[in-house]
Phi, psi and omega in degrees: 000342178295321178295320180298315179298321180293322177298315180295321180295314182296325182284308190268340178260322183259344181069027182286155177281166179299320180296317180294321179297315181299319178293321182290318185275336179089038178229171175291151180297324179296326178293317178297318179295319180297320179297318179293322179294319178296319179297320178294320179294329180277355179074026180283145177239157178244137002286152182292144176299153181297338182282348181275094177281176179298321179296317179294322179295320179296319180294322180293320186275327189237026180293338182275014178067030176088016180295137181286143175274117185289138179238126180284129180288128183249170183295128180271134175285171176278097185294331177298315179293321178299314181296324180290320181292331180295340179284345180286145181300133175080357181276130181236167177296324179298317180296315181293323177294322179297320177293322179296317181290333176293327178277327182235082183301331180262020184281194184294150169289168187298316182296314180293322179299316178295321179299317180295322179293317179297323177296318176293319181296329181295342179274356177276180178298133183282000185276051178253153182289134178275142177245126182247104177298156181297134178069012186277309189228143169241119181265133184228147179189168172262141176288150177289332180275143179248174177234155183252141175236128184251124177291117183295336182278317185253343184080007180291135179262125181239139183268133178249142176271151183246117179268137182230136176228135184225130174282140187293313187287318187255349185063019177298129194243141173232143178212147174203160178259136175229163185287320187223174173259019180286170186302315180300316179290323179298312180291317179300322178294324176299315181300314181290329177294318178293325175293327180294318181272358174059038178180183183232125175284167179285335181220147171241127184247102177263166167284173181277056177290135184298332180297323183255331184238116179276099188280316187234063180237118185295324188270333184218067178290162179092218185281149171297138182304324178293320178295323177293323176298320178301314180297317180294322181296319183268356179069039179234178180238142177260121180237089182299143176293151178291151180294134179057038175232076184297338180291339178294334181228040181298328182297314180284332175299316177293322178296320176299317179298319179294318179297319180295321183276323187270333184247299186295323179294326179286339181263006189295334181265356181269151178243134184240134182267354180205162178293326179295320178295320177297316180291331175296318178292321178296318181298322179295319179286334176297325178299317179291319181297313181284342182266343182279144180294140175280142192299315187276334183262336179079003177233161183272165175298321180295320179296316178295323178298313181294329183275320187255296190285316186305312180293337184269349181284145174283158181288150173291145177295156182294322181262138178290156179288133178259119182293132179216144175251145180254135180223142178271127181225160176240134182289127181282177181294342176265020181052038174233154175241149183265122174230107181056039176083353176256147187249126182242139185281151172231160178307134187296344178290348182261021181306133177067010178262156182274135178229165175251131179255122175259112191249120172248183180294337185240338186228161171230118178250138179248133182236139176232114183055044177082355181256129179286124184247348181200147175225127180230149166287133186294129178269150184254346186264127178288145179082355179265167183240141169243114189233130173264137184299323183291346178276348188272147170299158185301322181294326181285333183295326180297321178288328183293338180287346181266142176230169178301319182294320181292320177300318179297319180293317181294320180291319180296329178293335178279316179167169183294321181293319178297317178297318181294319182293315180295324178296319179296320180297316180294322182286336184279350181265149177303323175234128183306327181300334180292341179265002183300314185297317179298316180293319179297321178297319179296316181294328181283348172295344178301325183294327185269320190248348179087167186292315185296313182293321179295319178296319179294321179295321178293323177296317177297320179298321178295324182291321185263003177082023178286135184226029183216162177296319182298323180294316180294320178297320179295320178300317181289318181295327182263010177058028179286344179287343181265355180260147178295148180290140178298143181289130178288140178297139178268163181298325182292337180291338183268350181284146177293152178297137181255155174296136183308327182285344184261346183294133178080003182273353181082009185291325183269005180278000000 
């Protein structure tokens, strides 16, 4: 259902075409169209109400058992003539569609008409010039060339990757060095690139980098969930370039070449002791790169950016993007899930079910079928548990109210022997919590036998080495707490009998 929500968001919030939606989500265009048709037939509106869970959305869209939504075939225009007319000055698709609807009043709507034309056009030779509307696309990629950072203390040479972002209309360029091409660096570079251009484009076009685009993943094809969160936070769409189609990202390919020649080549003789120093040098050269006039146009990238792209970009959100990773987990029999060795509780009704964990630097959120079911402050100690009381079964909640300190107070109120015995039981277990039940059972014997008898039974238990609830209960049931304790054998009892004349003579000392 996450894909369905993304399809609806891209269509009704971003205004993306069916082809663009299919590329972004990683499905066939016919699948994206079918999903939109089902949503329209179900009367769904965007944004979806908060009450529409994944289960409800699935029931609305697929209640018919997968029945196809029938589409009436309409009159097709002469696409050859349309393509020929588009070459005339001032002729646009809107004008041609308006002429088409005058001839065919019941024909296709404008969006569907444009989709059909793009589909027909896609079968032509791809060597056509690309047109990038202002504020439409930001192309991103890593440069093939790397930069070196030398640790001044050890002399160790470390390689840094160079991230490049280029706006389509103005070729306004951003570049920075990061340590790796992994997801945290990839997402962080996007955030800083959007801050650099002071706005958000309608589309971001990356290469098929594994960090952002999961190309061959059976369980989560398409975009990485964290990368999808980035797009949703900024209100943009991610449209990965097609595999082995360099023309899809020709703008950033040219931008990478410019960065390698204009920036990295100029820094080849310099030595940098930190990543911050390297990025400072790159930032200084970026000012010159974006400010120098381009040879064929006679204006600079910055001038074109201020004139074309800047007014068309959407505003940055008020809150910064919080990096989060998504992980698939299964709720254990103890209603906890494992995240980096720490255990977080989930509602006990989800035992053995699969959940998604959204992990940030400070929080862990658990989702089940798109619905958030738990929020925890992230714990740092491995092997420990973070448990919310409302997640526990009713029987477990009664035990959760007890702590080591409370057990100690209750035992001390009965007597010194009871306090000593419960302390020994808690200390003898690998984890004190494992002794809770035994101590609780001993304390509850107070209801049946009273304070005096329980204290006497605990004293007897200490004498004979009893360390369990069952032993203390047996002492009370058999009235052993009322009998004097057997005399322990003394050391002199084990000595051999001595001749009366030798006792006390010191002979055996």
